[in-house]
XYZ file of C-alpha atoms in Angstrom:
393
model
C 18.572 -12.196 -21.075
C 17.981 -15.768 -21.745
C 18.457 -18.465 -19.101
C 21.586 -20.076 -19.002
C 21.735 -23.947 -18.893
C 24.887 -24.293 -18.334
C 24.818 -22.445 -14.910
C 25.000 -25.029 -11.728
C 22.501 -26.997 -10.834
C 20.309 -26.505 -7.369
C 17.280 -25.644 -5.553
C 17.264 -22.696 -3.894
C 16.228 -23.968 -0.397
C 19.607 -25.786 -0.756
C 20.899 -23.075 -0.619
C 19.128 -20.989 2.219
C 19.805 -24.255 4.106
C 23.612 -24.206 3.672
C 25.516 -23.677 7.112
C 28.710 -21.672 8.066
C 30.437 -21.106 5.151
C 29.485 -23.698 2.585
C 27.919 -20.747 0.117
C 31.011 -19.734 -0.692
C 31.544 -22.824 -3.254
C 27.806 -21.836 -4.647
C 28.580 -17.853 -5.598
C 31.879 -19.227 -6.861
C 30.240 -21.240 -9.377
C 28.478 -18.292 -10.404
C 31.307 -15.573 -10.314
C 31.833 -15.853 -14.748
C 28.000 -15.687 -14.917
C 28.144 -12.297 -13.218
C 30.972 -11.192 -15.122
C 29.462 -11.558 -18.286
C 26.663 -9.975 -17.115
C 28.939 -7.265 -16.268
C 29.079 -7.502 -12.411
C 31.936 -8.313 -10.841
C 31.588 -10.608 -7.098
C 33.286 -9.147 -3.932
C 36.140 -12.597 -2.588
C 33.966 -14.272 -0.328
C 36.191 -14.788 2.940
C 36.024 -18.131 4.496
C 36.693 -17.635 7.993
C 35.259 -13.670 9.555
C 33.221 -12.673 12.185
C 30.579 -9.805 12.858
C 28.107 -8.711 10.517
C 30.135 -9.445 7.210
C 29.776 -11.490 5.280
C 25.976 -11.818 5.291
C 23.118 -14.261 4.687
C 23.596 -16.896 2.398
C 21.552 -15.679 -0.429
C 23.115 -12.645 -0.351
C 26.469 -11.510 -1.925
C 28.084 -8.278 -3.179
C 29.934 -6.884 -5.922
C 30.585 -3.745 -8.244
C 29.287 -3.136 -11.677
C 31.604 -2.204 -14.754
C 30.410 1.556 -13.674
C 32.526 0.922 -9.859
C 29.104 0.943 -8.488
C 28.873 -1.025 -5.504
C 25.455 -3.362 -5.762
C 23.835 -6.499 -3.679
C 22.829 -9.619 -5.117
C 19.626 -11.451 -3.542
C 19.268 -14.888 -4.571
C 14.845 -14.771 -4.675
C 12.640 -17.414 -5.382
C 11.526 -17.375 -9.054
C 7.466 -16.565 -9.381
C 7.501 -15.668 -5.754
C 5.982 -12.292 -4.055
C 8.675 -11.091 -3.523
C 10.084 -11.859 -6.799
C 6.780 -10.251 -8.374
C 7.582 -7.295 -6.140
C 10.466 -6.506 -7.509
C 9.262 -5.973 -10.826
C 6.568 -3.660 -9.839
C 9.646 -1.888 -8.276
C 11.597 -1.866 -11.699
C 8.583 -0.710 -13.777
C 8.164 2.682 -11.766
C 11.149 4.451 -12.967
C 10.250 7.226 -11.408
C 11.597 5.461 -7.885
C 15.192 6.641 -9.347
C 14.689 10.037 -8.952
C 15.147 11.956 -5.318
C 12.090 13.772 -5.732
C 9.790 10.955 -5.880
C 12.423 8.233 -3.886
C 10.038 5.970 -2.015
C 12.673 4.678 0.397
C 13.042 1.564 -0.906
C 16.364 0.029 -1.956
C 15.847 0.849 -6.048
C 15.848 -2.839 -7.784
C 18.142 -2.401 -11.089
C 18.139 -5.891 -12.669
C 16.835 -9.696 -12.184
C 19.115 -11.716 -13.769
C 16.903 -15.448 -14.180
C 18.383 -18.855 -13.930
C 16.859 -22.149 -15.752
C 16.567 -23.379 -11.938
C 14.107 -22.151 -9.550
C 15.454 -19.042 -8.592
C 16.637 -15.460 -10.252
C 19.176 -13.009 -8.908
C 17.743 -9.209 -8.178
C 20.620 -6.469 -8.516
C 20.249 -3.610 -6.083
C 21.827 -0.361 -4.831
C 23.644 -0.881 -1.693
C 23.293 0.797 1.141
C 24.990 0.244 4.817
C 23.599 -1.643 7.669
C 23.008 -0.553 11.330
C 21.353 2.678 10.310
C 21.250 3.513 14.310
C 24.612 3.878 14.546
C 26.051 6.685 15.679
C 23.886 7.561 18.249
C 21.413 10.755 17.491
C 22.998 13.693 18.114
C 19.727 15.820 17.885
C 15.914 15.702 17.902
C 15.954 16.378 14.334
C 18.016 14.084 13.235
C 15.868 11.855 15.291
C 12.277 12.829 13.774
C 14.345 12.498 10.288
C 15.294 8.836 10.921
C 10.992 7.822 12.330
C 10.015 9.795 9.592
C 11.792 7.842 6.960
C 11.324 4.423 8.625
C 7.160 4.263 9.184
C 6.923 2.298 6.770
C 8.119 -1.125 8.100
C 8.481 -3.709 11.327
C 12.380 -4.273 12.170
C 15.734 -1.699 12.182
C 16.834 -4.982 10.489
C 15.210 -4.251 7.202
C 16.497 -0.573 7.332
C 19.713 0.803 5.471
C 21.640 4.156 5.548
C 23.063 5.617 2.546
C 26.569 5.267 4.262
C 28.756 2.172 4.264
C 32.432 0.939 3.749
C 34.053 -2.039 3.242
C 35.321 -3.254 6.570
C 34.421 -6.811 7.058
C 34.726 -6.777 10.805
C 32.086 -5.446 13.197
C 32.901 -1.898 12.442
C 30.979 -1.797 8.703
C 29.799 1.726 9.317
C 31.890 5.368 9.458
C 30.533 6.827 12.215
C 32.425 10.342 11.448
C 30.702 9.824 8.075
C 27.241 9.168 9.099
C 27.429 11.875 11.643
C 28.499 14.670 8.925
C 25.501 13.392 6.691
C 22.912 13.930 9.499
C 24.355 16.911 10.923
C 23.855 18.298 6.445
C 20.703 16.699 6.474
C 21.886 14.617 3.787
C 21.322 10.879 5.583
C 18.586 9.033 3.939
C 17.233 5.465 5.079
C 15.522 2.718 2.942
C 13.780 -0.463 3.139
C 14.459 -3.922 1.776
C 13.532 -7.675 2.197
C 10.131 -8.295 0.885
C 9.838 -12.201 1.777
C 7.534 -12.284 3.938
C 5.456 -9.364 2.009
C 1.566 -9.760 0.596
C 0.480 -7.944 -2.560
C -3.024 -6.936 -2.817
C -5.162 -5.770 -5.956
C -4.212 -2.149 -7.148
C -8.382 -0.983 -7.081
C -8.413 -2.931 -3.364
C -9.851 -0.077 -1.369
C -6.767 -0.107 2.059
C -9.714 -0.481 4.473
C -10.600 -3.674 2.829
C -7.716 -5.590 3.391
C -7.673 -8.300 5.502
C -4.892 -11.109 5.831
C -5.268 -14.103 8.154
C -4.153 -14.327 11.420
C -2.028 -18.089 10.664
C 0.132 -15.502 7.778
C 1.763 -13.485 10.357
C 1.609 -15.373 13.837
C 4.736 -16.842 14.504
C 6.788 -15.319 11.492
C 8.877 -11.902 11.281
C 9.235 -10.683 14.548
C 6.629 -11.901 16.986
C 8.141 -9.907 20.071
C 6.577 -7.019 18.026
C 3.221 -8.276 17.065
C 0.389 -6.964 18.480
C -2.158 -8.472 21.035
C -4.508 -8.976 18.848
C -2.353 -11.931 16.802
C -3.154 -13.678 20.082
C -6.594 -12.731 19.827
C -9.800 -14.687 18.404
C -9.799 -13.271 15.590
C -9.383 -14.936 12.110
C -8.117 -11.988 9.898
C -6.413 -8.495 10.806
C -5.912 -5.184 8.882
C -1.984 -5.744 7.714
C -1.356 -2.068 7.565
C -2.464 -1.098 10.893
C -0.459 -4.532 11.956
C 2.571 -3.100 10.760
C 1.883 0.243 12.535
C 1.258 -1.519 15.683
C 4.496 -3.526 15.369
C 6.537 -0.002 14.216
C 5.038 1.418 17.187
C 6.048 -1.619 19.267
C 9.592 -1.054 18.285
C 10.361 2.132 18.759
C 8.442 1.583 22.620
C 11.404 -1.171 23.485
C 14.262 -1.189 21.162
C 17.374 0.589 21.856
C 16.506 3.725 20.068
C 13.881 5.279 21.938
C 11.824 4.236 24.601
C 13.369 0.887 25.996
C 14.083 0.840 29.612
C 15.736 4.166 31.432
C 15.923 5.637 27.628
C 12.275 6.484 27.934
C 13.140 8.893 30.887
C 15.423 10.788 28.206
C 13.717 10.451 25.769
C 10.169 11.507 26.070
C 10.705 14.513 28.276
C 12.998 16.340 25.275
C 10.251 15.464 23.167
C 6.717 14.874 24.675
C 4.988 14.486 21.447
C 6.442 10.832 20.961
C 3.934 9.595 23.782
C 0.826 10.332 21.716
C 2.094 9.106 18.977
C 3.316 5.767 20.247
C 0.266 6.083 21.986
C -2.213 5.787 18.832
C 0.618 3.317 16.923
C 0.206 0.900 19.537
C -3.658 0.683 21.037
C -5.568 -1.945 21.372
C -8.178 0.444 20.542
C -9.021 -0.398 16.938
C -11.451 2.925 16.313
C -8.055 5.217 17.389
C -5.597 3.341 15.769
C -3.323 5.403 13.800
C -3.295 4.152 10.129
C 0.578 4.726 8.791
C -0.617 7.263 6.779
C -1.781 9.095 10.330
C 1.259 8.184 11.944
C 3.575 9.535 9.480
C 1.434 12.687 9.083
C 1.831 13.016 12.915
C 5.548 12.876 12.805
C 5.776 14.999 9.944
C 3.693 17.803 11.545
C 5.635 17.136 14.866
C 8.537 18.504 12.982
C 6.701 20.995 11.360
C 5.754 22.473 14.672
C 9.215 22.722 16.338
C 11.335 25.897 16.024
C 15.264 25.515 14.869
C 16.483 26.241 18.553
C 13.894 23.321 19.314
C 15.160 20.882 16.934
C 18.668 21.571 17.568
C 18.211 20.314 21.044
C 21.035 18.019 22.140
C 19.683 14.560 22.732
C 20.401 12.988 26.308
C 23.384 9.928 26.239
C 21.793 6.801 25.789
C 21.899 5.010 29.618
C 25.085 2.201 29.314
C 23.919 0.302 32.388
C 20.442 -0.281 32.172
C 17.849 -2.057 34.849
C 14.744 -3.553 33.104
C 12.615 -2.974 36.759
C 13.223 0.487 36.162
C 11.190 0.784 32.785
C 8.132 3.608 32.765
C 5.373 4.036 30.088
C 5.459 6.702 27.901
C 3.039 8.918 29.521
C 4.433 8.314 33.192
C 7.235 11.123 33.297
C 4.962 13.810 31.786
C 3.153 16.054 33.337
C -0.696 15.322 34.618
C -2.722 17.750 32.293
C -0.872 17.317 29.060
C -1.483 13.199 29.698
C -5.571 13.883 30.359
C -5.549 16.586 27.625
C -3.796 14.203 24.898
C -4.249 10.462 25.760
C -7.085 8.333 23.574
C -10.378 9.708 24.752
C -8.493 13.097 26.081
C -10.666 16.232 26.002
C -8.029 17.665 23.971
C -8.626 15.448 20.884
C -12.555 16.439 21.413
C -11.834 19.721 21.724
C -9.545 20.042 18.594
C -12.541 18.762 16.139
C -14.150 21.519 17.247
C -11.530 24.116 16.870
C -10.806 27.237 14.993
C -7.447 25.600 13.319
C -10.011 22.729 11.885
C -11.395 24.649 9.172
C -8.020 27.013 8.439
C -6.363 23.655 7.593
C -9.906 22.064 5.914
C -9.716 25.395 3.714
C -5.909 25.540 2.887
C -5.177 25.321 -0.831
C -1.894 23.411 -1.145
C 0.235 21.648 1.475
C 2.314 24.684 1.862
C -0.020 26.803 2.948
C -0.950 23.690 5.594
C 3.027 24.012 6.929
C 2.287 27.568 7.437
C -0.350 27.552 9.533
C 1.050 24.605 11.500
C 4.429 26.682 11.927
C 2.428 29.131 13.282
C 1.045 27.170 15.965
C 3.327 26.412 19.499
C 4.084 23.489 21.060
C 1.085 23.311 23.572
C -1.243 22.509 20.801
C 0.585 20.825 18.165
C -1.052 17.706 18.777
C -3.933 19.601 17.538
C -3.242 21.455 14.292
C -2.058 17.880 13.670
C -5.702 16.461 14.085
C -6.935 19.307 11.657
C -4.241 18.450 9.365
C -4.373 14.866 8.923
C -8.318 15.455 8.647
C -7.416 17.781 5.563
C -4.372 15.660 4.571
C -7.452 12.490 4.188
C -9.680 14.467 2.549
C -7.224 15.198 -0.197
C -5.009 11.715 -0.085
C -7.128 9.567 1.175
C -6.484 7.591 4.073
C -3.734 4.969 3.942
């Protein structure tokens, strides 16, 4: 589609700039541009409170299909703008089998100003919300999510059109967990770095100066404080994943971590290696989600049925513990960094099964087969196989 000259004239940090409700004259201006284009803009509500309406370069509508879509107002030549496309040329993304958990980009629309409109898929907000009933529904949601920094750039595949605080249906969200059917997504890519498709992972380095201060710093690691110049960005994001599930009101943040970690123990050693200033055992995300994935793997049904403790309404920051300190003594020596049960596993039988397996589903066999009380092990086998075959990432 050709740029139209005709469409309203400003600069796009104009319009990031604008405060309360002064964007609502800007999408105006553009609501017959999106109807020719065969998108149709949601009334924009001058007065409302809560968490709808949303940012400023943000708006929604429907398509001539009924389809519910977002519009992101993204800087023309910018990463994020080149990231998109990447997104729209692997078609493949559209299909469940090969879904990469990414809100799916379906159209940029340009401008003759310096800025182009992405269509998306929408998807609903607050993807916490209800609370987990189970711990599968629980390993489902990490699982899905190990791939980014903030619960604000996650979505659910649930939402409705209330635009008060209550934008999500919790009886709704609850029935597609309970089916297995809830799915969760990323989006936002404006603060993301591409790097050169033959760039080996390891490779990567970005400076310190292009993360300090920007995302969410109450997540960054220590070493953003460090001396440092450069850092690994994917083992940054890992570290600040791991960060967030430690303190945010999901898992581990003050007297949640004494429900939490005692239903499922297996959470400490993996926050354990997500967030360590330990460089050499440092999960990489490809680890960590390997980790989670065999955590579920190893579980019965009776086991991953099991009803998740209330969250704690009233809680007391003084009474926060670690995640190791309400387990017991020899499973914290056997699997914290440097345990002897991560030396022993290298050596074990289970090391070469898993080395040897032909396909992944022979893998989730032998891990099934394996209890509780070592699962941290066949894990160490399998992500050794897993690299050997993948790669690490």
């Amino acid at each position: 589609m050709a740029a139209d000259s005709r469409l309203p004239a400003v600069d796009i940090q104009t319009v990031l700039n604008l405060e309360d409700w002064d964007h609502v004259s800007f999408w105006s201006s553009y609501s017959n541009f999106f109807k020719e284009q065969g998108y149709t803009l949601f009334n924009l509500k001058t007065t409302s409170w809560g968490m709808f309406p949303f940012k400023q370069h943000i708006m929604y509508a429907q398509d001539e299909r009924k389809r519910d879509i977002v519009i992101k107002l993204v800087q023309t030549d910018s990463v994020e703008h080149r990231i998109h496309q990447c997104l729209m040329s692997y078609t493949e993304f559209n299909h469940s089998e090969s879904f990469p958990f990414i809100t799916p980009t379906l159209e940029i629309l340009p401008s003759p100003h310096n800025f182009l409109f992405v269509i998306m898929q929408r998807w609903g907000a607050a993807p916490r919300v209800p609370d987990f009933w189970n711990v599968c529904e629980l390993l489902s949601f990490i699982v899905n999510i190990l791939q980014d920094i903030d619960f604000g750039n996650i979505l659910i595949n649930q939402f409705t059109h209330d635009s008060t605080c209550g934008i999500w249906d919790l009886e709704a969200r609850a029935h597609l967990r309970t089916e297995g059917q809830a799915c969760y997504c990323l989006f936002d890519f404006d603060l993301s770095q591409i790097f050169l498709l033959d760039t080996p992972i390891t490779e990567c380095r970005l400076p310190i100066t292009s993360v300090k201060e920007r995302g969410a710093p109450w997540l960054h690691p220590n070493e953003v404080n460090g001396a440092e110049q450069d850092l690994d960005p994917f083992k940054f994001d890992v570290a600040c994943m791991g960060n967030m599930l430690s303190n945010y009101d999901i898992l581990m943040w003050t007297n949640d971590l004494q429900c939490m970690i005692p239903v499922l123990p297996l959470l400490a050693p993996l926050l354990d290696r997500m967030t360590t200033d330990d460089v050499a055992n440092h999960f990489t995300a490809f680890q960590a989600l390997s980790f989670c994935q065999f955590i579920q793997n190893s579980l019965t049904p009776m086991e991953l049925d099991k009803q998740l403790p209330p969250w704690p309404r009233s809680l007391d920051i003084d009474t926060q513990c670690g995640v190791w300190e309400l387990l017991p003594m020899n499973f914290i020596i056997k699997w914290s960094i440097r345990g002897q049960g991560w030396v022993q596993l290298e050596a074990g039988d289970i090391y070469e099964e898993l080395r040897n397996a032909d396909n992944e589903a022979d893998m989730t066999k032998l891990c099934g087969e394996t209890r509780l009380e070592n699962a941290e092990a066949t894990f160490y086998q399998h992500r050794a196989w897993a690299l050997n075959t993948h790669g690490s990432r």
